[in-house]
Amino acid sequence: MRVRPTLTWTDAGEPLPRTASLDEVVAVVGKGRVAVLSGAGLSTESGIPDYRGAAGSLRKHVPMTYGEFVSTPNARRRYWARSHIGWRTIAAAAPNAGHHAVTALHGAGLLSGVITQNVDGLHQAAGTPDVIDLHGNLDRVVCLSCRETTPRAALDERMRAANPDFHAAVPDTVNPDGDVYLSEEETAGFTVVGCVSCGGVLKPDVVFFGENVPAERVRQCNDLVDAAAAVLVLGSSLTVMSGLRFVRRAATLGSPVLIITNGPTRGDAHAAVRVDRPLGPALTELVDRLV
């Protein structure tokens, strides 16, 4: 499954009805065996902007693709300089009320599992077990030669040591993948470090646009959706096919799809109910009514 760099989508049909009421969601989730699919909108209340919302970062610049990253050392220097700055925001972020609500629902036995499109690790930080990181996690890096994975915190220390005079300010907008915009002049002198074991090229252990999601990870997600009584989508526009296909799969199986997010999504036509509300307050109410 390849993550294609789809930046937006156009719904040519009539807008589907949306509601602020959680009554239908309460009725379905209360029966249990619900699989959660979460997106960037769940983390905006933790200070990590999404890609496509009203203040989404795609309005300013497009993330680097896998093809760009592997093409030249200069492209990797630009990426790592920008990510070195953006990582500070990701590393400092804390789970918000929405993440804690998902953990509470899981602890109450109402969720069968969580698939997240996010790479920030905030579900795990909130204590949710067995989360499937569909697109990987920024807290790890992988060597493209020997495939060894190492902690991002260790790489950050090495990057700081190799670039003691690199002090670019954190821009106003940080992508959900930790990337930021810096000019060519700001990134030109940045020193990139290689794998400690073999000297190979290091990459964050996340799925870039234009890269394939590992087949085994896709299988795990399919199995979770197949076994679920319903799918609850939280904070995702479902613009990228890697997440949308699970919604389509659930609808084909006859499992109800419940969507809670701000604004329309690419999967609205498959949803039994579409709740248009901020995630933190909505999920807090859901927990209050069910747990």
Short mmCIF file of N, CA, C and O in Angstrom, two decimals, residues 2 5 13 26 73 91 93 113 122 127 139 163 180 195 221 223 236 243 247 252 277 282 289:
data_model
loop_
_atom_site.label_atom_id
_atom_site.label_comp_id
_atom_site.label_asym_id
_atom_site.label_seq_id
_atom_site.Cartn_x
_atom_site.Cartn_y
_atom_site.Cartn_z
N ARG A 2 0.84 2.02 -1.07
CA ARG A 2 1.67 3.21 -1.17
C ARG A 2 0.92 4.44 -0.70
O ARG A 2 -0.24 4.64 -1.02
N PRO A 5 1.02 11.20 -2.45
CA PRO A 5 1.00 12.59 -1.98
C PRO A 5 -0.26 13.32 -2.42
O PRO A 5 -0.22 14.32 -3.11
N GLY A 13 -20.54 15.67 -4.84
CA GLY A 13 -21.92 15.43 -4.46
C GLY A 13 -22.45 16.45 -3.47
O GLY A 13 -21.75 17.38 -3.05
N VAL A 26 -22.70 6.85 20.89
CA VAL A 26 -22.81 6.20 22.19
C VAL A 26 -23.48 4.83 22.05
O VAL A 26 -23.04 3.84 22.64
N PRO A 73 22.15 13.65 -1.59
CA PRO A 73 22.56 14.08 -0.24
C PRO A 73 22.02 15.45 0.11
O PRO A 73 21.71 15.72 1.28
N ALA A 91 8.64 16.22 20.17
CA ALA A 91 9.13 15.59 21.40
C ALA A 91 8.53 16.23 22.64
O ALA A 91 8.36 15.56 23.67
N ALA A 93 5.48 17.54 22.82
CA ALA A 93 4.02 17.45 22.83
C ALA A 93 3.55 16.42 23.86
O ALA A 93 4.19 15.39 24.08
N GLY A 113 -9.11 -2.25 19.28
CA GLY A 113 -7.77 -1.85 18.87
C GLY A 113 -7.78 -0.45 18.28
O GLY A 113 -8.84 0.14 18.04
N LEU A 122 1.57 9.85 20.53
CA LEU A 122 0.79 10.38 21.64
C LEU A 122 -0.24 9.37 22.16
O LEU A 122 -0.61 9.43 23.34
N GLY A 127 -1.05 5.99 27.23
CA GLY A 127 -1.24 4.68 27.85
C GLY A 127 -2.10 3.71 27.08
O GLY A 127 -2.44 2.64 27.61
N ASP A 139 9.69 8.50 16.78
CA ASP A 139 10.64 8.29 17.87
C ASP A 139 11.71 7.27 17.54
O ASP A 139 12.56 6.95 18.36
N ASN A 163 26.34 19.75 14.87
CA ASN A 163 25.91 21.08 14.40
C ASN A 163 25.78 22.05 15.57
O ASN A 163 24.69 22.57 15.85
N VAL A 180 9.51 21.08 8.97
CA VAL A 180 9.21 22.51 9.01
C VAL A 180 9.79 23.15 7.75
O VAL A 180 10.53 22.52 6.99
N CYS A 195 24.53 6.16 9.92
CA CYS A 195 24.30 5.05 10.84
C CYS A 195 25.58 4.76 11.64
O CYS A 195 26.68 4.68 11.07
N CYS A 221 -3.90 -4.39 10.19
CA CYS A 221 -5.01 -3.44 10.18
C CYS A 221 -6.26 -4.07 9.58
O CYS A 221 -7.37 -3.91 10.10
N ASP A 223 -7.03 -7.22 9.54
CA ASP A 223 -7.55 -8.20 10.50
C ASP A 223 -8.35 -7.50 11.60
O ASP A 223 -9.40 -8.00 12.04
N SER A 236 -9.58 12.46 11.19
CA SER A 236 -8.93 12.21 9.91
C SER A 236 -9.82 12.70 8.77
O SER A 236 -11.02 12.44 8.76
N GLY A 243 -5.56 5.25 4.75
CA GLY A 243 -6.55 5.20 5.81
C GLY A 243 -7.96 4.98 5.27
O GLY A 243 -8.75 4.23 5.85
N VAL A 247 -11.86 2.27 5.94
CA VAL A 247 -13.26 2.70 6.04
C VAL A 247 -14.09 2.02 4.95
O VAL A 247 -15.20 1.52 5.20
N THR A 252 -17.97 -2.20 3.31
CA THR A 252 -18.25 -3.37 2.48
C THR A 252 -18.68 -4.57 3.32
O THR A 252 -19.54 -5.36 2.93
N ARG A 277 -17.39 18.05 15.52
CA ARG A 277 -17.05 18.69 16.81
C ARG A 277 -15.56 18.55 17.06
O ARG A 277 -14.92 17.62 16.55
N ALA A 282 -15.60 16.29 22.53
CA ALA A 282 -16.50 15.23 22.10
C ALA A 282 -16.15 13.89 22.74
O ALA A 282 -17.03 13.16 23.23
N ARG A 289 -20.28 9.36 29.21
CA ARG A 289 -21.56 8.69 28.99
C ARG A 289 -21.43 7.16 28.96
O ARG A 289 -22.43 6.46 29.10
#
